[in-house]
Coordinates of C-alpha atoms in Angstrom, one line a residue:
Chain A
M1 CA 0.0 0.0 0.0
I2 CA 1.3 3.4 -0.9
N3 CA 1.9 5.7 2.0
T4 CA 0.1 9.0 1.3
T5 CA 0.5 10.6 4.6
D6 CA 3.1 13.2 3.5
T7 CA 1.0 14.9 1.0
N8 CA 0.5 18.6 1.5
T9 CA -0.9 19.2 -2.0
R10 CA -4.6 19.9 -2.1
P11 CA -6.6 20.7 -5.2
S12 CA -7.6 24.3 -5.7
S13 CA -5.7 25.3 -2.6
G14 CA -4.4 28.3 -4.4
I15 CA -7.8 30.0 -4.9
L16 CA -9.0 29.0 -1.4
T17 CA -5.8 30.5 0.1
M18 CA -6.5 33.8 -1.6
M19 CA -10.0 33.8 -0.1
G20 CA -8.2 34.1 3.3
L21 CA -9.2 30.7 4.6
N22 CA -7.0 28.7 6.9
R23 CA -5.8 25.2 6.2
R24 CA -8.5 23.5 8.2
Q25 CA -11.3 25.4 6.4
R26 CA -9.7 24.7 3.1
T27 CA -9.6 21.0 3.9
I28 CA -13.2 21.0 4.9
I29 CA -14.3 22.7 1.7
T30 CA -12.3 20.4 -0.5
T31 CA -13.7 17.4 1.3
A32 CA -17.2 18.6 0.9
V33 CA -16.8 19.4 -2.8
I34 CA -15.3 15.9 -3.4
G35 CA -18.1 14.3 -1.4
I36 CA -20.8 16.1 -3.4
L37 CA -19.0 15.2 -6.7
L38 CA -18.9 11.5 -5.8
L39 CA -22.6 11.5 -4.6
S40 CA -23.7 13.2 -7.8
I41 CA -22.0 10.4 -9.9
I42 CA -23.8 7.7 -7.9
L43 CA -27.1 9.6 -8.3
G44 CA -26.4 10.1 -12.0
G45 CA -25.7 6.4 -12.4
L46 CA -29.0 5.5 -10.7
L47 CA -31.1 8.1 -12.4
L48 CA -29.8 7.9 -16.0
S49 CA -32.3 6.0 -18.1
N50 CA -31.2 2.9 -20.0
E51 CA -32.4 4.5 -23.2
R52 CA -28.9 5.8 -24.1
I53 CA -27.2 2.5 -23.7
T54 CA -29.6 0.4 -25.8
T55 CA -28.4 -0.7 -29.2
N56 CA -28.6 2.2 -31.7
L57 CA -26.9 1.1 -34.9
E58 CA -27.3 4.5 -36.6
A59 CA -25.0 6.1 -34.1
R60 CA -22.3 3.5 -33.8
N61 CA -18.6 4.0 -33.8
Q62 CA -18.8 7.7 -33.3
A63 CA -15.8 9.7 -32.1
P64 CA -16.4 12.0 -29.1
S65 CA -18.7 14.8 -30.1
F66 CA -21.0 17.3 -28.4
S67 CA -24.0 14.9 -28.1
H68 CA -21.8 12.0 -27.2
P69 CA -18.9 13.4 -25.1
F70 CA -17.2 10.0 -24.7
G71 CA -18.2 8.7 -28.1
T72 CA -20.2 5.6 -28.9
D73 CA -19.3 2.0 -29.3
W74 CA -19.9 -0.6 -32.0
L75 CA -23.5 -1.0 -31.0
G76 CA -24.2 2.8 -30.8
R77 CA -24.3 2.9 -27.1
D78 CA -23.4 6.2 -25.4
M79 CA -20.1 5.7 -23.7
L80 CA -20.6 8.5 -21.1
T81 CA -23.8 6.8 -19.9
R82 CA -22.1 3.4 -19.8
T83 CA -19.1 4.9 -17.9
I84 CA -21.2 6.6 -15.3
K85 CA -23.3 3.5 -14.7
G86 CA -20.1 1.4 -14.6
L87 CA -18.6 3.8 -12.0
T88 CA -21.7 3.6 -9.9
L89 CA -21.6 -0.2 -9.9
S90 CA -17.9 -0.1 -9.0
I91 CA -18.5 2.3 -6.1
F92 CA -21.2 0.0 -4.7
V93 CA -19.0 -3.1 -5.0
G94 CA -16.1 -1.2 -3.5
L95 CA -18.2 0.1 -0.6
I96 CA -19.6 -3.3 0.4
A97 CA -16.2 -4.9 0.1
A98 CA -14.4 -2.2 1.9
A99 CA -17.0 -2.2 4.7
I100 CA -16.7 -5.9 5.2
S101 CA -12.9 -5.7 5.1
T102 CA -12.8 -2.9 7.7
I103 CA -15.1 -4.9 10.1
I104 CA -12.8 -8.0 9.8
A105 CA -9.8 -5.8 10.4
L106 CA -11.3 -4.2 13.4
V107 CA -12.4 -7.5 15.0
L108 CA -9.1 -9.3 14.3
G109 CA -6.9 -6.3 15.2
I110 CA -8.6 -5.7 18.6
A111 CA -8.6 -9.5 19.3
A112 CA -4.9 -9.7 18.5
A113 CA -4.0 -6.8 20.8
T114 CA -6.1 -7.6 23.8
M115 CA -6.8 -11.4 24.0
G116 CA -3.3 -12.6 24.8
N117 CA -0.3 -14.0 23.1
R118 CA -2.0 -17.1 21.6
V119 CA -4.6 -15.1 19.7
D120 CA -2.0 -12.6 18.7
T121 CA 0.1 -15.3 17.2
I122 CA -2.9 -16.7 15.3
V123 CA -3.9 -13.4 13.9
T124 CA -0.4 -12.4 12.8
W125 CA -0.1 -15.8 11.2
L126 CA -3.4 -15.3 9.3
V127 CA -2.2 -11.8 8.1
D128 CA 1.0 -13.4 6.9
L129 CA -1.0 -16.2 5.2
F130 CA -3.1 -13.7 3.2
M131 CA -0.1 -11.7 2.3
S132 CA 1.8 -14.7 1.1
I133 CA 0.3 -15.0 -2.3
P134 CA -0.1 -12.1 -4.8
H135 CA -3.3 -10.2 -4.2
L136 CA -4.6 -10.8 -7.7
V137 CA -3.9 -14.5 -7.6
A138 CA -5.9 -14.7 -4.3
L139 CA -8.7 -12.8 -6.0
I140 CA -8.7 -15.2 -9.0
L141 CA -8.7 -18.2 -6.7
I142 CA -11.7 -17.0 -4.6
A143 CA -13.6 -15.8 -7.7
V144 CA -13.1 -19.2 -9.3
A145 CA -14.1 -21.0 -6.1
L146 CA -17.4 -19.0 -5.9
G147 CA -18.1 -19.4 -9.6
G148 CA -17.4 -15.7 -10.6
G149 CA -20.2 -13.2 -10.9
M150 CA -21.0 -10.2 -8.6
R151 CA -21.0 -12.4 -5.5
G152 CA -17.5 -13.8 -6.3
V153 CA -16.1 -10.3 -6.8
V154 CA -17.5 -8.8 -3.7
I155 CA -16.5 -11.7 -1.4
G156 CA -13.1 -12.0 -3.1
V157 CA -12.3 -8.3 -2.7
A158 CA -13.7 -8.2 0.9
L159 CA -11.7 -11.2 2.0
T160 CA -8.4 -10.0 0.7
H161 CA -8.2 -6.4 1.8
W162 CA -8.2 -6.6 5.6
P163 CA -4.6 -7.7 6.4
S164 CA -2.8 -4.4 6.1
L165 CA -5.5 -2.6 8.1
T166 CA -5.5 -5.3 10.7
R167 CA -1.8 -4.6 11.3
V168 CA -2.5 -0.9 11.7
V169 CA -5.4 -1.6 14.2
R170 CA -3.3 -4.1 16.2
G171 CA -0.4 -1.6 16.5
E172 CA -2.8 1.2 17.5
V173 CA -4.5 -0.9 20.2
L174 CA -1.2 -2.1 21.6
Q175 CA -0.1 1.5 21.8
L176 CA -3.3 2.6 23.5
R177 CA -3.1 -0.2 25.9
S178 CA 0.1 1.1 27.3
T179 CA -1.0 4.7 27.7
E180 CA -1.2 6.0 31.2
Y181 CA -5.0 6.6 31.3
V182 CA -5.7 3.1 30.3
Q183 CA -3.3 1.8 33.0
I184 CA -4.9 4.0 35.6
S185 CA -8.4 2.8 34.6
R186 CA -7.3 -0.7 35.0
R187 CA -5.7 0.0 38.4
M188 CA -9.0 1.6 39.5
G189 CA -10.7 -1.6 38.8
K190 CA -12.6 -0.9 35.5
S191 CA -13.5 -4.0 33.5
R192 CA -11.9 -4.9 30.2
W193 CA -15.1 -4.1 28.4
W194 CA -15.4 -0.8 30.0
I195 CA -11.9 0.2 29.0
A196 CA -12.4 -1.1 25.5
A197 CA -15.7 0.8 25.0
Q198 CA -14.6 4.0 26.8
H199 CA -10.9 4.4 25.9
I200 CA -10.1 2.2 22.9
V201 CA -13.0 2.3 20.5
P202 CA -13.4 6.1 20.4
H203 CA -9.7 6.3 19.3
L204 CA -10.3 3.7 16.6
I205 CA -13.4 5.1 15.0
P206 CA -11.6 7.9 13.1
Q207 CA -8.9 5.4 12.1
M208 CA -11.5 3.0 10.8
L209 CA -13.3 5.7 8.8
V210 CA -10.0 6.7 7.1
G211 CA -9.1 3.1 6.6
L212 CA -12.4 2.4 5.0
V213 CA -12.1 5.2 2.5
L214 CA -8.5 4.3 1.7
L215 CA -9.4 0.6 1.3
F216 CA -12.2 1.7 -0.9
S217 CA -9.9 2.9 -3.7
H218 CA -7.9 -0.3 -3.6
A219 CA -11.1 -2.3 -3.7
I220 CA -12.4 -0.4 -6.7
L221 CA -9.2 -0.9 -8.6
H222 CA -9.1 -4.6 -7.8
E223 CA -12.8 -5.0 -8.8
A224 CA -12.0 -3.4 -12.2
S225 CA -8.9 -5.6 -12.7
I226 CA -10.6 -8.9 -11.9
T227 CA -13.6 -7.9 -14.1
F228 CA -11.2 -6.9 -16.9
L229 CA -9.6 -10.4 -16.7
G230 CA -13.0 -12.0 -17.1
F231 CA -13.6 -13.4 -13.6
G232 CA -16.0 -10.7 -12.4
L233 CA -19.3 -9.2 -13.4
S234 CA -21.0 -10.6 -16.4
P235 CA -20.7 -8.9 -19.8
H236 CA -24.3 -7.6 -19.5
Q237 CA -23.5 -5.4 -16.6
P238 CA -22.0 -2.0 -17.4
A239 CA -18.7 -2.3 -15.4
I240 CA -15.6 -0.4 -16.1
G241 CA -13.6 -3.6 -16.3
I242 CA -16.0 -5.0 -18.9
I243 CA -15.9 -1.8 -21.0
L244 CA -12.1 -1.8 -21.0
S245 CA -11.8 -5.5 -21.9
E246 CA -14.3 -5.1 -24.7
S247 CA -12.5 -2.0 -26.0
M248 CA -9.3 -4.1 -26.6
R249 CA -10.9 -5.6 -29.7
Y250 CA -11.5 -2.2 -31.2
L251 CA -8.2 -0.5 -30.4
S252 CA -6.4 -1.7 -33.5
V253 CA -9.0 0.1 -35.7
G254 CA -8.3 3.3 -33.9
M255 CA -11.3 3.6 -31.6
W256 CA -9.2 5.0 -28.8
W257 CA -12.1 6.7 -27.0
L258 CA -13.6 3.4 -25.9
A259 CA -10.6 2.8 -23.6
F260 CA -9.4 6.4 -22.8
F261 CA -12.4 8.0 -21.2
P262 CA -13.7 5.1 -19.0
G263 CA -10.2 4.5 -17.7
L264 CA -9.6 8.2 -17.0
S265 CA -12.9 8.4 -15.1
L266 CA -11.9 5.5 -13.0
L267 CA -8.5 7.0 -12.3
I268 CA -10.2 10.3 -11.2
I269 CA -12.7 8.5 -9.0
V270 CA -10.0 6.5 -7.2
R271 CA -7.8 9.6 -6.8
L272 CA -10.8 11.5 -5.3
F273 CA -11.3 8.8 -2.8
D274 CA -7.7 8.9 -1.9
I275 CA -7.8 12.7 -1.3
L276 CA -11.0 12.3 0.6
G277 CA -9.3 9.7 2.9
D278 CA -6.3 11.9 3.4
N279 CA -8.4 15.0 4.2
L280 CA -10.5 13.0 6.7
R281 CA -7.3 11.9 8.4
K282 CA -6.1 15.4 8.7
L283 CA -9.4 16.7 10.0
M284 CA -9.7 13.9 12.6
D285 CA -6.1 14.1 13.8
P286 CA -6.1 16.7 16.5
Y287 CA -2.3 17.2 16.4
N288 CA -2.4 18.0 12.8
A289 CA -5.6 20.0 12.6
H290 CA -4.4 23.5 13.3
S291 CA -0.9 23.4 11.9
Chain B
M1 CA 28.1 -16.2 17.1
Q2 CA 27.3 -14.4 13.9
T3 CA 26.8 -17.5 11.8
K4 CA 24.9 -19.1 14.6
D5 CA 22.4 -16.2 14.6
L6 CA 22.1 -16.5 10.9
I7 CA 21.4 -20.2 11.0
S8 CA 18.7 -19.8 13.7
F9 CA 17.2 -17.0 11.8
M10 CA 17.0 -19.2 8.7
I11 CA 15.5 -22.1 10.6
K12 CA 12.8 -19.9 12.1
K13 CA 12.0 -18.5 8.7
S14 CA 11.8 -21.9 7.1
I15 CA 9.5 -23.2 9.7
R16 CA 7.2 -20.3 9.3
I17 CA 7.2 -20.6 5.5
A18 CA 6.5 -24.3 5.8
T19 CA 3.5 -23.8 8.0
L20 CA 2.1 -21.1 5.8
L21 CA 2.6 -23.2 2.7
V22 CA 0.9 -26.2 4.2
A23 CA -2.1 -24.1 5.2
L24 CA -2.1 -22.4 1.8
C25 CA -2.3 -25.7 0.0
L26 CA -5.1 -26.9 2.3
I27 CA -7.2 -23.7 1.9
S28 CA -6.7 -23.5 -1.9
F29 CA -7.6 -27.2 -2.3
L30 CA -10.8 -26.8 -0.2
L31 CA -11.7 -23.6 -2.1
I32 CA -11.4 -25.4 -5.4
Y33 CA -13.2 -28.4 -4.0
M34 CA -16.2 -26.1 -3.1
S35 CA -16.2 -24.5 -6.5
P36 CA -18.9 -25.3 -9.0
I37 CA -16.2 -26.6 -11.4
D38 CA -16.8 -30.3 -12.4
P39 CA -13.3 -31.7 -12.7
V40 CA -14.4 -34.5 -15.0
Q41 CA -16.2 -32.0 -17.3
A42 CA -13.2 -29.7 -17.3
Y43 CA -11.0 -32.6 -18.3
I44 CA -13.1 -33.9 -21.1
G45 CA -14.0 -30.5 -22.4
A46 CA -15.6 -30.4 -25.9
D47 CA -16.0 -34.2 -26.1
M48 CA -18.6 -34.1 -23.3
M49 CA -21.5 -35.3 -25.5
R50 CA -19.6 -38.4 -26.6
V51 CA -18.7 -39.6 -23.1
G52 CA -21.3 -41.8 -21.4
Q53 CA -22.4 -41.7 -17.7
E54 CA -20.5 -44.9 -17.0
Q55 CA -17.2 -43.6 -18.5
R56 CA -17.5 -40.4 -16.5
A57 CA -17.9 -42.4 -13.3
R58 CA -14.9 -44.4 -14.2
I59 CA -12.8 -41.2 -14.7
A60 CA -14.0 -39.9 -11.4
E61 CA -13.1 -43.1 -9.7
H62 CA -9.6 -43.2 -11.4
W63 CA -8.9 -39.7 -9.9
G64 CA -10.4 -40.6 -6.5
L65 CA -13.1 -37.9 -6.9
D66 CA -15.6 -40.1 -5.2
R67 CA -13.8 -40.0 -1.9
P68 CA -14.2 -37.5 0.9
P69 CA -12.3 -34.1 0.4
L70 CA -9.7 -34.7 3.2
Q71 CA -8.7 -38.0 1.7
Q72 CA -8.5 -36.4 -1.8
F73 CA -6.3 -33.6 -0.3
M74 CA -4.0 -36.1 1.4
K75 CA -3.5 -37.9 -1.9
W76 CA -2.9 -34.7 -3.8
A77 CA -0.5 -33.4 -1.1
A78 CA 1.4 -36.6 -1.0
S79 CA 2.2 -36.4 -4.8
V80 CA 2.9 -32.6 -4.5
V81 CA 5.5 -33.4 -1.8
K82 CA 7.1 -35.8 -4.3
G83 CA 7.2 -33.0 -6.9
D84 CA 4.2 -34.2 -8.9
F85 CA 1.6 -31.5 -9.4
G86 CA -0.5 -33.5 -11.8
T87 CA -1.2 -32.8 -15.4
S88 CA -2.5 -29.6 -16.8
M89 CA -5.9 -30.1 -18.5
I90 CA -5.5 -27.3 -21.0
Y91 CA -1.9 -28.0 -22.1
R92 CA -2.0 -31.8 -21.5
R93 CA 1.5 -31.6 -20.0
P94 CA 2.8 -31.9 -16.4
V95 CA 2.0 -28.8 -14.4
L96 CA 5.6 -28.2 -13.4
E97 CA 6.7 -28.2 -17.0
V98 CA 4.1 -25.7 -18.0
I99 CA 4.8 -23.4 -15.1
G100 CA 8.6 -23.6 -15.7
K101 CA 8.3 -22.8 -19.3
R102 CA 5.9 -19.9 -18.8
F103 CA 7.7 -18.5 -15.8
A104 CA 10.9 -18.3 -17.8
S105 CA 9.3 -15.9 -20.3
S106 CA 7.5 -14.0 -17.4
L107 CA 10.8 -13.8 -15.6
V108 CA 12.4 -11.8 -18.5
L109 CA 9.4 -9.4 -18.4
M110 CA 9.3 -9.1 -14.7
G111 CA 13.0 -8.7 -14.4
A112 CA 13.2 -5.9 -16.9
A113 CA 10.3 -4.1 -15.3
W114 CA 11.7 -4.7 -11.8
L115 CA 15.0 -3.1 -12.7
L116 CA 13.4 -0.3 -14.6
S117 CA 11.0 0.7 -11.8
G118 CA 13.6 0.4 -9.1
L119 CA 16.1 2.7 -10.9
L120 CA 13.5 5.2 -12.0
G121 CA 11.8 5.2 -8.6
F122 CA 15.0 5.6 -6.7
I123 CA 16.2 8.5 -9.0
L124 CA 12.8 10.3 -8.8
G125 CA 12.7 9.8 -5.0
V126 CA 16.2 11.3 -4.6
L127 CA 15.4 14.2 -6.9
A128 CA 12.2 15.0 -5.0
A129 CA 13.9 14.9 -1.6
M130 CA 17.0 16.9 -2.6
K131 CA 14.7 19.6 -4.0
E132 CA 12.1 19.4 -1.2
G133 CA 9.3 21.9 -1.5
T134 CA 10.2 23.0 -5.1
W135 CA 8.2 22.3 -8.2
V136 CA 10.3 19.2 -8.9
D137 CA 9.3 17.7 -5.5
R138 CA 5.6 18.6 -6.1
L139 CA 5.7 17.1 -9.6
V140 CA 7.2 13.8 -8.5
K141 CA 4.8 13.5 -5.6
W142 CA 1.8 14.3 -7.9
Y143 CA 3.0 11.8 -10.4
C144 CA 3.5 9.1 -7.8
L145 CA 0.1 9.6 -6.1
T146 CA -1.6 9.6 -9.5
L147 CA 0.1 6.5 -10.6
A148 CA -0.9 4.8 -7.3
S149 CA -4.5 5.2 -8.3
T150 CA -4.1 4.2 -11.9
P151 CA -5.3 0.8 -13.1
T152 CA -2.3 -1.0 -14.6
F153 CA -4.1 -2.5 -17.5
W154 CA -5.4 0.9 -18.5
V155 CA -1.9 2.3 -18.8
G156 CA -1.1 -0.7 -21.0
L157 CA -4.1 0.1 -23.2
L158 CA -3.0 3.7 -23.5
L159 CA 0.6 2.7 -24.5
L160 CA -0.9 0.3 -27.0
I161 CA -3.0 3.1 -28.5
V162 CA -0.2 5.6 -28.7
F163 CA 2.8 3.4 -29.6
A164 CA 1.3 0.5 -31.5
V165 CA -1.8 1.9 -33.2
W166 CA -0.9 5.5 -33.8
L167 CA 2.9 5.5 -34.2
G168 CA 3.2 1.9 -35.3
W169 CA 6.5 1.4 -33.5
F170 CA 5.5 -1.8 -31.8
P171 CA 3.4 -4.8 -32.7
I172 CA -0.2 -5.0 -31.3
G173 CA -0.2 -7.8 -28.8
L174 CA 1.0 -11.3 -29.3
G175 CA 4.3 -12.4 -28.0
V176 CA 5.2 -13.9 -31.3
P177 CA 4.4 -12.4 -34.8
A178 CA 1.7 -14.3 -36.7
G179 CA 3.1 -17.1 -38.9
V180 CA 6.5 -17.3 -37.1
L181 CA 7.3 -20.2 -34.9
A182 CA 8.2 -19.4 -31.3
E183 CA 11.6 -21.1 -31.7
A184 CA 12.4 -19.1 -34.9
L185 CA 12.0 -15.8 -33.1
T186 CA 15.0 -13.5 -33.3
V187 CA 16.3 -11.6 -30.3
G188 CA 15.4 -8.3 -31.9
Q189 CA 11.7 -9.4 -32.5
Y190 CA 11.6 -10.7 -28.9
I191 CA 12.8 -7.4 -27.4
K192 CA 10.3 -5.5 -29.5
H193 CA 7.5 -7.5 -28.1
L194 CA 8.9 -7.1 -24.6
I195 CA 9.3 -3.3 -24.4
L196 CA 5.6 -2.1 -24.0
P197 CA 4.6 -4.8 -21.4
A198 CA 7.8 -4.1 -19.4
I199 CA 7.1 -0.4 -19.4
T200 CA 3.5 -1.0 -18.3
L201 CA 4.6 -3.3 -15.5
S202 CA 7.4 -1.0 -14.3
I203 CA 5.0 2.0 -14.0
I204 CA 3.3 0.5 -10.9
G205 CA 6.5 -0.1 -9.0
V206 CA 7.9 3.4 -9.5
A207 CA 5.5 5.2 -7.2
N208 CA 6.2 3.0 -4.2
V209 CA 10.0 3.2 -4.3
A210 CA 10.0 6.9 -5.2
L211 CA 7.8 7.9 -2.2
H212 CA 9.6 5.7 0.3
T213 CA 13.1 6.8 -1.0
R214 CA 12.0 10.5 -0.7
Q215 CA 10.8 10.0 2.9
K216 CA 14.0 8.2 3.9
L217 CA 16.2 10.7 2.3
L218 CA 14.3 13.6 4.0
D219 CA 14.9 11.8 7.4
V220 CA 18.6 11.5 6.6
L221 CA 18.8 15.1 5.5
S222 CA 17.3 16.3 8.8
S223 CA 19.9 14.4 10.9
D224 CA 22.7 15.9 12.9
Y225 CA 25.5 14.5 10.8
V226 CA 24.0 16.1 7.6
L227 CA 23.6 19.4 9.5
F228 CA 27.3 19.1 10.4
A229 CA 28.3 18.2 6.9
R230 CA 26.3 21.2 5.6
A231 CA 28.1 23.4 8.2
R232 CA 31.4 22.3 6.6
G233 CA 30.1 23.5 3.3
E234 CA 29.1 20.2 1.6
K235 CA 26.0 20.4 -0.6
G236 CA 24.3 19.0 -3.6
I237 CA 25.7 15.8 -5.2
V238 CA 28.7 15.6 -2.9
L239 CA 26.5 15.7 0.2
F240 CA 24.2 13.1 -1.3
W241 CA 27.1 10.8 -2.3
R242 CA 28.8 10.9 1.0
H243 CA 25.9 10.8 3.4
G244 CA 22.7 10.1 1.6
L245 CA 23.2 7.2 -0.8
R246 CA 24.4 4.5 1.7
N247 CA 21.7 5.2 4.1
I248 CA 18.8 5.1 1.7
A249 CA 20.1 2.4 -0.8
I250 CA 19.3 -0.6 1.5
P251 CA 15.8 0.4 2.3
A252 CA 15.1 1.0 -1.3
I253 CA 16.6 -2.4 -2.4
T254 CA 14.7 -4.4 0.2
L255 CA 11.5 -2.6 -0.6
Q256 CA 12.0 -3.7 -4.2
F257 CA 12.4 -7.3 -3.1
T258 CA 9.3 -7.2 -1.0
S259 CA 7.3 -5.9 -4.0
F260 CA 7.3 -9.4 -5.7
S261 CA 3.7 -9.8 -4.8
E262 CA 2.5 -6.7 -6.7
L263 CA 5.0 -7.5 -9.5
F264 CA 3.3 -10.9 -10.0
G265 CA -0.2 -9.4 -9.9
G266 CA 0.9 -6.6 -12.3
A267 CA 2.4 -9.2 -14.7
V268 CA -1.0 -11.0 -14.9
L269 CA -2.7 -7.8 -16.1
A270 CA 0.1 -6.6 -18.4
E271 CA 0.4 -10.0 -20.0
Q272 CA -3.3 -10.1 -20.6
V273 CA -3.3 -6.7 -22.3
F274 CA -0.4 -7.5 -24.5
S275 CA -1.1 -11.2 -25.0
Y276 CA 2.4 -11.9 -23.7
P277 CA 2.7 -15.7 -23.3
G278 CA 3.9 -15.8 -19.7
L279 CA 2.8 -17.2 -16.4
G280 CA 0.3 -14.4 -15.8
Q281 CA -1.7 -15.2 -18.9
T282 CA -1.5 -18.9 -18.0
T283 CA -3.0 -18.0 -14.6
V284 CA -6.0 -16.3 -16.2
Q285 CA -6.5 -19.2 -18.6
A286 CA -6.3 -21.8 -15.9
G287 CA -8.8 -19.9 -13.8
L288 CA -11.3 -19.2 -16.7
R289 CA -11.2 -22.7 -18.0
G290 CA -11.2 -24.5 -14.7
D291 CA -7.8 -26.2 -15.0
V292 CA -7.6 -27.2 -11.4
P293 CA -4.1 -28.8 -11.2
L294 CA -2.5 -25.9 -13.0
L295 CA -4.3 -23.2 -10.9
L296 CA -3.3 -24.9 -7.7
G297 CA 0.3 -25.3 -8.9
I298 CA 0.4 -21.6 -9.8
V299 CA -1.0 -20.5 -6.5
I300 CA 1.7 -22.5 -4.7
F301 CA 4.4 -21.3 -7.1
S302 CA 3.4 -17.6 -6.7
A303 CA 3.5 -18.0 -2.9
L304 CA 7.1 -19.4 -3.2
F305 CA 8.0 -16.5 -5.5
V306 CA 6.8 -14.0 -2.9
F307 CA 8.5 -15.8 -0.1
T308 CA 11.8 -15.8 -2.0
G309 CA 11.5 -12.0 -2.4
N310 CA 10.8 -11.4 1.3
L311 CA 13.6 -13.8 2.3
I312 CA 16.1 -12.0 0.1
A313 CA 15.0 -8.7 1.6
D314 CA 15.5 -10.1 5.2
L315 CA 18.9 -11.5 4.3
I316 CA 20.0 -8.2 2.8
Y317 CA 19.2 -6.5 6.0
V318 CA 21.1 -9.1 8.1
L319 CA 24.1 -9.5 5.8
V320 CA 24.6 -6.1 4.2
D321 CA 23.7 -3.5 6.9
P322 CA 26.7 -3.3 9.2
R323 CA 24.6 -2.0 12.1
I324 CA 22.4 -5.1 12.1
R325 CA 25.3 -7.4 11.4
Q326 CA 27.2 -6.3 14.4
G327 CA 24.3 -7.5 16.4
G328 CA 23.0 -6.5 19.8
A329 CA 19.7 -5.0 20.7
L330 CA 18.8 -1.6 19.3

């Protein structure tokens, strides 16, 4: 996983600086703008009618134009509509998978750090096990075992993204456990559950939220990859991976727009989620907020 | 003392790898066992209509498919330990032979990409850190973060559009030109087919190495000994050469070795885009067409590949870094 903690670059920070806003206010505004943008894409994908992606042979193989900004494919389907619908589907798959992964990471991470040495050994061993084969090979294996399709992709992505976050949670809890206020609580006779609920979980919630958003972008990329390879969603569904793998047959005749725009849209979405995660981390980290 | 430490380190590592491998075999086997793939049907393939019920039952019996899963696993594991991974159903050849042949061509691709991404990433990271806060730094960071969110196969498609379709410099896909036998391929033709996939594959690795190298070098540059060196008037390349390079080279090299997992995954995608006949493409074929022995073989092989990378990284730390070699607790 790429470490993105050290970024100080924010989009449009120049204009916002000129408006006399401080760093925290700028971060809040960028985060809100990104959130609205992502929401509008999801809404767009849900609300757009299927009319523009039905076969329309009169308008096939058209290069990008005003009425079809992303061009049309060999069946005359509007690529912009297909792309937005594909992105919506990807975002949903990513959201479900990332949420499941985050929950697994939370449970295993806390268990490893609080339930003694034996559990810790088992959890670290499990993390090592999942990290021991290439991510994509694990995804293929799980997708094949479940017979492909939407279910295979979601379960595959969900079951392979928790190890790195589990390590983070485990480290965090171990650190929290040795803090003075937790030690004092224990000496004062508070139960394990009380300490976990009052002292540990509140610290983990922001971590989890950030972890969820950052896992999300990985999950979307892996969903697209596995679908591109042919293990994922069925060809009838408008997924970005399907669009890109279909486009390969038409690249040699020069229909570049079939691959260019859908891929670029995916890249922008993933990048937006990354920035969103980074901003959330900055907003939630009290040491960083006012600097 | 030193060799004794090394030996105990190696023994501990080997035990850990062995337990992980055994578990991996068991889990993969059970996953495939649960899958809707019918091994008999996968084996017979297109001749399905001509094979009677009785004959199918006999094939199943021959392979022991009628026995409980744990017994099947023990039988399979016993032959795997002896080095027999079974026969690939697609290629009708021993699995190990198929993997060996395909891996050889993947190795060229992965090796080229690995070196390229390591060098490029290191140089970019060093440039960014030495020019911290300037436009060079911002550009490198922006480039790396954008690359990290880019789908590999899409980069491959873009390269294909620009360099193969528009400029016509490179062939479109296929590891071997049409009508030419694989054996008759000249080195020149081979390299021509290698360049685009290798560039695609190297692009993923660059971001990781560059960002880590940048961070490490920034840490080094803020140390007391660099402050002292600066006070004596050292700067620029001389400063980097004397104080920076040695401190950041080992982390960068070990990071490169621990990236074998992503390298393998990237190769699967890059080979699929460029129809490069390597192990990655074979993985996809084995998965799509339900070639169970081959898929299981590749899973285990890929795990060994990743372990090798991690082990080399650990060994470099132990053997090369004088601070760790001299031993003692930190």
